[in-house]
XYZ file of C-alpha atoms in Angstrom:
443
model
C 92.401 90.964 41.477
C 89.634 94.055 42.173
C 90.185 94.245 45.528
C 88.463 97.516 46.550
C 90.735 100.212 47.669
C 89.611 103.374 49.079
C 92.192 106.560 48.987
C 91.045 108.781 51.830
C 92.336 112.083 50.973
C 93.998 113.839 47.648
C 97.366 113.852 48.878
C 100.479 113.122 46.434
C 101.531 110.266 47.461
C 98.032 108.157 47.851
C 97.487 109.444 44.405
C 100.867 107.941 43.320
C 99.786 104.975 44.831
C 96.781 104.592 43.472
C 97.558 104.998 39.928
C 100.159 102.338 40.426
C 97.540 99.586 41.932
C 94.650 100.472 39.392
C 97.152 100.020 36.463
C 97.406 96.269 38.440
C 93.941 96.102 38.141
C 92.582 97.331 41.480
C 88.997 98.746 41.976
C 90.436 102.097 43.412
C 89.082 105.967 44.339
C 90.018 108.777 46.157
C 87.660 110.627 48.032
C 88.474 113.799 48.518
C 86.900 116.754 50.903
C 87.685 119.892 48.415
C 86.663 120.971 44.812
C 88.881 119.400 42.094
C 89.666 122.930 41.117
C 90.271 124.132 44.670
C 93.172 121.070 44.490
C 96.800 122.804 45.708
C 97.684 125.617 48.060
C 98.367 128.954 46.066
C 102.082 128.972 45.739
C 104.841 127.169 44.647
C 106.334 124.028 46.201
C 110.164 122.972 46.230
C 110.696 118.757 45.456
C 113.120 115.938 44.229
C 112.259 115.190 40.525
C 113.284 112.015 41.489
C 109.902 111.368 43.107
C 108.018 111.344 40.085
C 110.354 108.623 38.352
C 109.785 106.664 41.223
C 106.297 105.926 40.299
C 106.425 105.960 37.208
C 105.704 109.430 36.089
C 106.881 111.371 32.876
C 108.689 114.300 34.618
C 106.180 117.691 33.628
C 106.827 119.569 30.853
C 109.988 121.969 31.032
C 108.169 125.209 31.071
C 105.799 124.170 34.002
C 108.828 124.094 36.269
C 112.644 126.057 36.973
C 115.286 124.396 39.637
C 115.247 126.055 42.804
C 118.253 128.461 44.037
C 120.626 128.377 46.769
C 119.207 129.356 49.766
C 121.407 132.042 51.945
C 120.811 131.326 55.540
C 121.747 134.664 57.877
C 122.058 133.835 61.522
C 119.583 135.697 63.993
C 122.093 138.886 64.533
C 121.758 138.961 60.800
C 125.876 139.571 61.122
C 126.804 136.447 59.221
C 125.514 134.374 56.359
C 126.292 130.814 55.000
C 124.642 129.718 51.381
C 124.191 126.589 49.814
C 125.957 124.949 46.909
C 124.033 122.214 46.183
C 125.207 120.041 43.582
C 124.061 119.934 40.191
C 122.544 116.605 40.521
C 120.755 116.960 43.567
C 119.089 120.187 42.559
C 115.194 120.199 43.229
C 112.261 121.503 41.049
C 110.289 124.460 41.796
C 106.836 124.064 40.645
C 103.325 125.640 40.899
C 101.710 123.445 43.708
C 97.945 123.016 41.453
C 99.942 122.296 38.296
C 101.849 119.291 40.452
C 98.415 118.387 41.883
C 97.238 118.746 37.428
C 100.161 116.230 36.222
C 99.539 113.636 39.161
C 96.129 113.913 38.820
C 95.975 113.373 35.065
C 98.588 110.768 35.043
C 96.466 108.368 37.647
C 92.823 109.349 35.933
C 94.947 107.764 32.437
C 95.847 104.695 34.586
C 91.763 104.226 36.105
C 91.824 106.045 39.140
C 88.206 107.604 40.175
C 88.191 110.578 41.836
C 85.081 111.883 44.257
C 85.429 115.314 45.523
C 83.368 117.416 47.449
C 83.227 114.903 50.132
C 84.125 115.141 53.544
C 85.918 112.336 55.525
C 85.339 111.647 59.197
C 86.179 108.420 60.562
C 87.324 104.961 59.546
C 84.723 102.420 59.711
C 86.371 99.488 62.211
C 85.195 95.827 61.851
C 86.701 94.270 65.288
C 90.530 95.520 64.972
C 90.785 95.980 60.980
C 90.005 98.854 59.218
C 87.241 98.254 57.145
C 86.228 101.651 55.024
C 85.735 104.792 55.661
C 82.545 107.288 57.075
C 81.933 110.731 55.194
C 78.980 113.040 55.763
C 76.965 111.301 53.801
C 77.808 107.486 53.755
C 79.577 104.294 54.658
C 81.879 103.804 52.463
C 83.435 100.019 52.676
C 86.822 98.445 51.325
C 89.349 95.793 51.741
C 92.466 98.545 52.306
C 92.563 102.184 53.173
C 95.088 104.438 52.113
C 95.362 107.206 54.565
C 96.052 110.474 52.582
C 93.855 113.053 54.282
C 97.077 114.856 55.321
C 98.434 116.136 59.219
C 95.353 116.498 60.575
C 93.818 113.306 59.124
C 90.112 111.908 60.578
C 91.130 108.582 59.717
C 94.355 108.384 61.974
C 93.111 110.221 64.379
C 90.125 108.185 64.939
C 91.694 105.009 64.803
C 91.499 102.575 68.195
C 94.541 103.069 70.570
C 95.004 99.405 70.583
C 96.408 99.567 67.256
C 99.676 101.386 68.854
C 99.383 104.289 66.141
C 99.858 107.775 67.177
C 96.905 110.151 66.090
C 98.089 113.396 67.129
C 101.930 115.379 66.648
C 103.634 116.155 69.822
C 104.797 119.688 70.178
C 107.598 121.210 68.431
C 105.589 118.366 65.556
C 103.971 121.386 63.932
C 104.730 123.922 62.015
C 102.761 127.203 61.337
C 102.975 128.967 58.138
C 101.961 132.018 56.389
C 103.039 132.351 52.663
C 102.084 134.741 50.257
C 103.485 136.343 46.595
C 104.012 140.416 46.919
C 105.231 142.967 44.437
C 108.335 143.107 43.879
C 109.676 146.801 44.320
C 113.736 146.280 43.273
C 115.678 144.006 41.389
C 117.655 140.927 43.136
C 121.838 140.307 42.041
C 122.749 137.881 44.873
C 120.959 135.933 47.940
C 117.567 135.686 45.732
C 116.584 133.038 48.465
C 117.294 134.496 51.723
C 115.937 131.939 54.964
C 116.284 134.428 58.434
C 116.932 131.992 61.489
C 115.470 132.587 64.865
C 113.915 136.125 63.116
C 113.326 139.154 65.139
C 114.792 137.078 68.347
C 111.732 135.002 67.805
C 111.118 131.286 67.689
C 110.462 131.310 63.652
C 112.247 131.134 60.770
C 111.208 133.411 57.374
C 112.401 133.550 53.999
C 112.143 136.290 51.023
C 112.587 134.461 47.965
C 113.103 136.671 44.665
C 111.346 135.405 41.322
C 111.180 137.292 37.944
C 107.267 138.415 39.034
C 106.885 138.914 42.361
C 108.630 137.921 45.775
C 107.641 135.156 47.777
C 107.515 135.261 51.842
C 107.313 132.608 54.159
C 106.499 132.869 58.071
C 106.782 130.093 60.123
C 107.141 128.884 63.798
C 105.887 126.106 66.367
C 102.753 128.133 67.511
C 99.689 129.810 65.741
C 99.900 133.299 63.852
C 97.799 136.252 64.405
C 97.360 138.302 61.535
C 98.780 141.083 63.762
C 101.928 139.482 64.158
C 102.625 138.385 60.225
C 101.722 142.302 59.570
C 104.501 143.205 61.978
C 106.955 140.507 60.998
C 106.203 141.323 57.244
C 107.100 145.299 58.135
C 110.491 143.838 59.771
C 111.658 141.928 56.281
C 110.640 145.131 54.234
C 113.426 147.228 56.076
C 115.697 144.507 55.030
C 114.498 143.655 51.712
C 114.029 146.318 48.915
C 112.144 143.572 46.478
C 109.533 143.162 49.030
C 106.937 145.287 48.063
C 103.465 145.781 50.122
C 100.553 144.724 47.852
C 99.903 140.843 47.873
C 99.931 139.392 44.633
C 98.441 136.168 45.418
C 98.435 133.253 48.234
C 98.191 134.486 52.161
C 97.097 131.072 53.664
C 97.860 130.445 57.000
C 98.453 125.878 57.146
C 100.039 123.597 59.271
C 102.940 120.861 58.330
C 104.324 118.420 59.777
C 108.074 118.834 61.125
C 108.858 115.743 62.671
C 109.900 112.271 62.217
C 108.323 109.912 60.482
C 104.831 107.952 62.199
C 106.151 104.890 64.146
C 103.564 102.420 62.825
C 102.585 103.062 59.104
C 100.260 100.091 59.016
C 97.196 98.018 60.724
C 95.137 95.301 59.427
C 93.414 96.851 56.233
C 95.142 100.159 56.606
C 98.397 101.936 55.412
C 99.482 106.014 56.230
C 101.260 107.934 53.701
C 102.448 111.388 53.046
C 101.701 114.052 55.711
C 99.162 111.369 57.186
C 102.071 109.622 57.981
C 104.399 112.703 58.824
C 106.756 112.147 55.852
C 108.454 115.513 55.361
C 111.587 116.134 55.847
C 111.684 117.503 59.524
C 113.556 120.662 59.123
C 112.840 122.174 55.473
C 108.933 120.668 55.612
C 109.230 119.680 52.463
C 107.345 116.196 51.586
C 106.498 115.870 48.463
C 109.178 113.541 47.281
C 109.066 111.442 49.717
C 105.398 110.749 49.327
C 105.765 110.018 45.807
C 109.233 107.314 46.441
C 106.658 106.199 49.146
C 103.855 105.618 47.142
C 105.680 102.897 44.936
C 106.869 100.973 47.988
C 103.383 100.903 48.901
C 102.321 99.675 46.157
C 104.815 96.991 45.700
C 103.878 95.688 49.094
C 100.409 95.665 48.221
C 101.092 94.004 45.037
C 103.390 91.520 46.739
C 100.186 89.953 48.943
C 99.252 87.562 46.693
C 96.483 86.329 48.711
C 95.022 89.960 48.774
C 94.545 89.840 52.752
C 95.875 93.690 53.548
C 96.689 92.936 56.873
C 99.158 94.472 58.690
C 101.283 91.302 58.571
C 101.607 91.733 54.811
C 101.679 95.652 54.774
C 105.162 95.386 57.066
C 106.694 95.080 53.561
C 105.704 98.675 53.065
C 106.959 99.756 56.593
C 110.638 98.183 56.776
C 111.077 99.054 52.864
C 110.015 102.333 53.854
C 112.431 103.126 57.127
C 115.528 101.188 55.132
C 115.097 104.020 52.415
C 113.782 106.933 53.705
C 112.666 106.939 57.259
C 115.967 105.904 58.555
C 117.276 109.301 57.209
C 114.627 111.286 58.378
C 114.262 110.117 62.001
C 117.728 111.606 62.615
C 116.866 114.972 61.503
C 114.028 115.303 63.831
C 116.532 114.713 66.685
C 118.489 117.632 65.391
C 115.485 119.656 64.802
C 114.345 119.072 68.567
C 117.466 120.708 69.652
C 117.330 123.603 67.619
C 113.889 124.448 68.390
C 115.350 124.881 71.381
C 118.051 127.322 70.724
C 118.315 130.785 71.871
C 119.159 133.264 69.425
C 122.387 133.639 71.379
C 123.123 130.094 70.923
C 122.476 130.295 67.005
C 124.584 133.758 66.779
C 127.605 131.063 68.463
C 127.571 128.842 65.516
C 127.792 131.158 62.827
C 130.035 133.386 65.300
C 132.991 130.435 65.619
C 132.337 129.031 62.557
C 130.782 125.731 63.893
C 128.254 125.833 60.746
C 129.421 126.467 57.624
C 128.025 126.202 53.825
C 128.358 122.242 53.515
C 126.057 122.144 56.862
C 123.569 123.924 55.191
C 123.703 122.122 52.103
C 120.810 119.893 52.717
C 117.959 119.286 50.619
C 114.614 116.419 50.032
C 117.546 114.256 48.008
C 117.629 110.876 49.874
C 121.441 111.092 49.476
C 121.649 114.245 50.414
C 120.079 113.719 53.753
C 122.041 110.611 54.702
C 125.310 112.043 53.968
C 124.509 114.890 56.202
C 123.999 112.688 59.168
C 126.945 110.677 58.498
C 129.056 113.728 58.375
C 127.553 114.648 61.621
C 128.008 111.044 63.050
C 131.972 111.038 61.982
C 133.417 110.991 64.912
C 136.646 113.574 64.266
C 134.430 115.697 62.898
C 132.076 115.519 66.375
C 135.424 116.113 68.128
C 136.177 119.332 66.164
C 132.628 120.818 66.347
C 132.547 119.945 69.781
C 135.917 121.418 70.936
C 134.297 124.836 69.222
C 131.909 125.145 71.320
C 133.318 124.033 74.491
C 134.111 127.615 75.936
C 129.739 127.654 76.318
C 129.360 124.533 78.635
C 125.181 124.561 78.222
C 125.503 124.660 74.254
C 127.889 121.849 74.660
C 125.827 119.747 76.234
C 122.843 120.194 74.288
C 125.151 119.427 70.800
C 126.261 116.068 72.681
C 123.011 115.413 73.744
C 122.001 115.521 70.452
C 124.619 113.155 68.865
C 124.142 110.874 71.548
C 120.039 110.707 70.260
C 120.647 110.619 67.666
C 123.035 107.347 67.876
C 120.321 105.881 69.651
C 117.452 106.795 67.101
C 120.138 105.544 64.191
C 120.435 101.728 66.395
C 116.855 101.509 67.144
C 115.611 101.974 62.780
C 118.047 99.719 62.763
C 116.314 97.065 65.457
C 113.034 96.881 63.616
C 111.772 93.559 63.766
C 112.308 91.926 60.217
C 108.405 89.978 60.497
C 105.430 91.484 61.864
C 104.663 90.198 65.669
C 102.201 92.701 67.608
C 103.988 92.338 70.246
C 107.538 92.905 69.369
C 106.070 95.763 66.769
C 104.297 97.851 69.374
C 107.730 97.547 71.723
C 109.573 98.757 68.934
C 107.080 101.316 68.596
C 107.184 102.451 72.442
C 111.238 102.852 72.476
C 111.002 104.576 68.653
C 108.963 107.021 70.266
C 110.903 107.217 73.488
C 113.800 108.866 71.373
C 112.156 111.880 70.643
C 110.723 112.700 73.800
C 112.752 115.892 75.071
C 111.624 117.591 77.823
């Protein structure tokens, strides 16, 4: 034991991860670009508690966190409306995003984990074909593994060789664009305090006004950059809609990027292993990745722990990437198939669902649960039920064929998890890799 392990990046999971390996013993740090305090986006973030038990973590104390409510989703006409009813168990936490970053943080500093901020990341440092430490600003840093956790845009991954078969940038429709900020809030809420607008204003973005007891929080997102023209004029749309949403900004107003897609084909490389948004791990429609990071960070760790002979190759990391699809990847790849298509709607198409009662409330019941998630797809996969939906929306031949489309990749992306090769061989791995990739090419 004392293997050196270098964290690149502050993100959830790699801290999970490293506070399991230096309770194990492991020589570990995270190296981080911003200010400890400066740790967590201003707002609040939306997560499976169950991610924290996964790794081991006492769940935060009860008045540092609320369970989320039922979102209402209103269709892009705005003339019909479905809401959740998620159930009791599967309810997620809604906490302050710095005092999740504060209980990870503590928790792995308890268990050994060094933290340097303040220090920018910019490359891995490549001996032959292994990943051998990493470069900042100021230093070569070396280590026997690398935890990527630098997040979407990370300078590890991206600088990585091509040989290694990993993909370094998202594709389009990969990315989402955000602006969320915390306003006054002018009138109370009875009903619908979480209301998600699909397709908004005719436009390729979804919002949401979300009521609290001080203030009411607005999201703007879509697959291209915002102006700040554009969030002023969307923000004046929700206000003739909303009476809560008042016009002085209480806090937040950060414009970031997250990832909306499926999971990174190849999570591993000799002396190397992606996690969290590094590795695109949210789930691809709500963005929300948290949870997964964490449940990711102990199979990480267990494959780590696992190599007894300490060699962090990718041969002995493939633990980490099979465990990985078989629990949570295999449920998330599927989603991304259905979130291609929909990022492809029209608003017409959208208005059709809701219109004919294709979607209804159980549809929309989705959240980061595991369960949850697969469930979903199954439902979607049941073949009667594909008949019914189908034969709903065969009087609009195009929209037909797009939902069949979809089922059919989404069969396909469902075998292929499926095909992963059980042992690492280069080879067979980056031919898995190619047709894994294949399935969510849509042009």
């Amino acid at each position: 034991m004392g293997k050196k392990i270098i964290v690149a990046g502050g993100g959830h999971g790699g801290i999970a991860a490293a506070a399991i390996l230096a309770e194990h013993g492991f020589d570990i740090t995270v190296y981080e670009k911003n200010k400890r305090e400066d740790m967590g986006y201003d707002w609040t973030d939306i997560f499976d508690r169950k991610g924290l038990l996964a790794c081991g973590m006492e769940m935060p104390p009860e008045d540092k966190y609320r369970l989320k409510n039922d979102m209402t989703f209103f269709s892009p006409s705005r003339n019909k409306k479905l809401k959740q009813h998620v159930p009791e168990d599967q309810l997620e936490i809604q906490m302050e995003r710095k005092d999740i970053y504060n209980h990870i943080i503590a928790h792995a500093e308890k268990c050994g984990v060094k933290f340097v901020y303040e220090t920018e990341i910019l490359a891995p440092v490549m001996l032959g074909g292994r990943v051998a430490g990493i470069k900042t600003k100021d230093e070569t840093i070396y280590a026997d593994l690398v935890i990527d956790s630098a997040g979407i845009s990370s300078p590890i991954r991206k600088n990585l060789p091509d040989a290694l078969g990993i993909q370094k940038e998202p594709d389009k429709y990969d990315t989402f664009y955000v602006y969320r900020a915390f306003y006054n809030k002018t009138a109370p809420v009875e009903d619908d305090k979480y209301r998600v607008y699909l397709l908004f204003d005719n436009k390729q973005q979804i919002c949401w006004v979300a009521d609290d007891e001080e203030y009411t929080d607005v999201l703007i997102g879509r697959f291209t950059p915002l102006t700040d023209e554009e969030v002023e004029d969307t923000l004046g749309k929700l206000r003739e809609l909303n009476d809560d949403l008042g016009t002085e900004r209480l806090r937040g107003g950060q414009y970031v990027t997250i990832p909306v897609r499926q999971p990174l084909g190849l999570l591993v490389a000799d002396g190397y292993a992606a996690i969290g948004d590094s590795a695109f791990m949210t789930v691809p429609i709500i963005g929300s990745g948290i949870a997964n990071s964490l449940k990711a960070a102990r199979l990480l760790a267990d494959a780590v722990l696992d190599d007894r002979d300490e060699l962090f190759s990718a041969d002995t990391l493939w633990k980490y990437q099979r465990d990985f699809y078989k629990k949570l990847g295999a449920g998330l790849a599927p989603i991304a198939i259905i979130k291609l298509m929909v990022a492809r709607f029209s608003p017409k198409d959208l208005d059709y669902f809701f219109d004919n009662e294709i979607l209804n409330s159980d549809d929309m019941t989705i959240g980061a649960d595991t369960n949850s998630i697969m469930c979903f797809i199954e439902k979607l996969m049941n073949l009667n039920s594909l008949k019914l939906k189908v034969k709903g929306v065969m009087s609009d031949f195009v929209l037909s064929r797009k939902v069949l489309g979809m089922n059919t990749r989404i069969a396909a992306v469902m075998a292929i998890t499926k095909a992963m090769p059980v042992r690492y061989d280069r080879k067979r791995v980056l031919s898995w890799v190619e047709g894994y990739n294949k399935c969510f090419k849509i042009d």
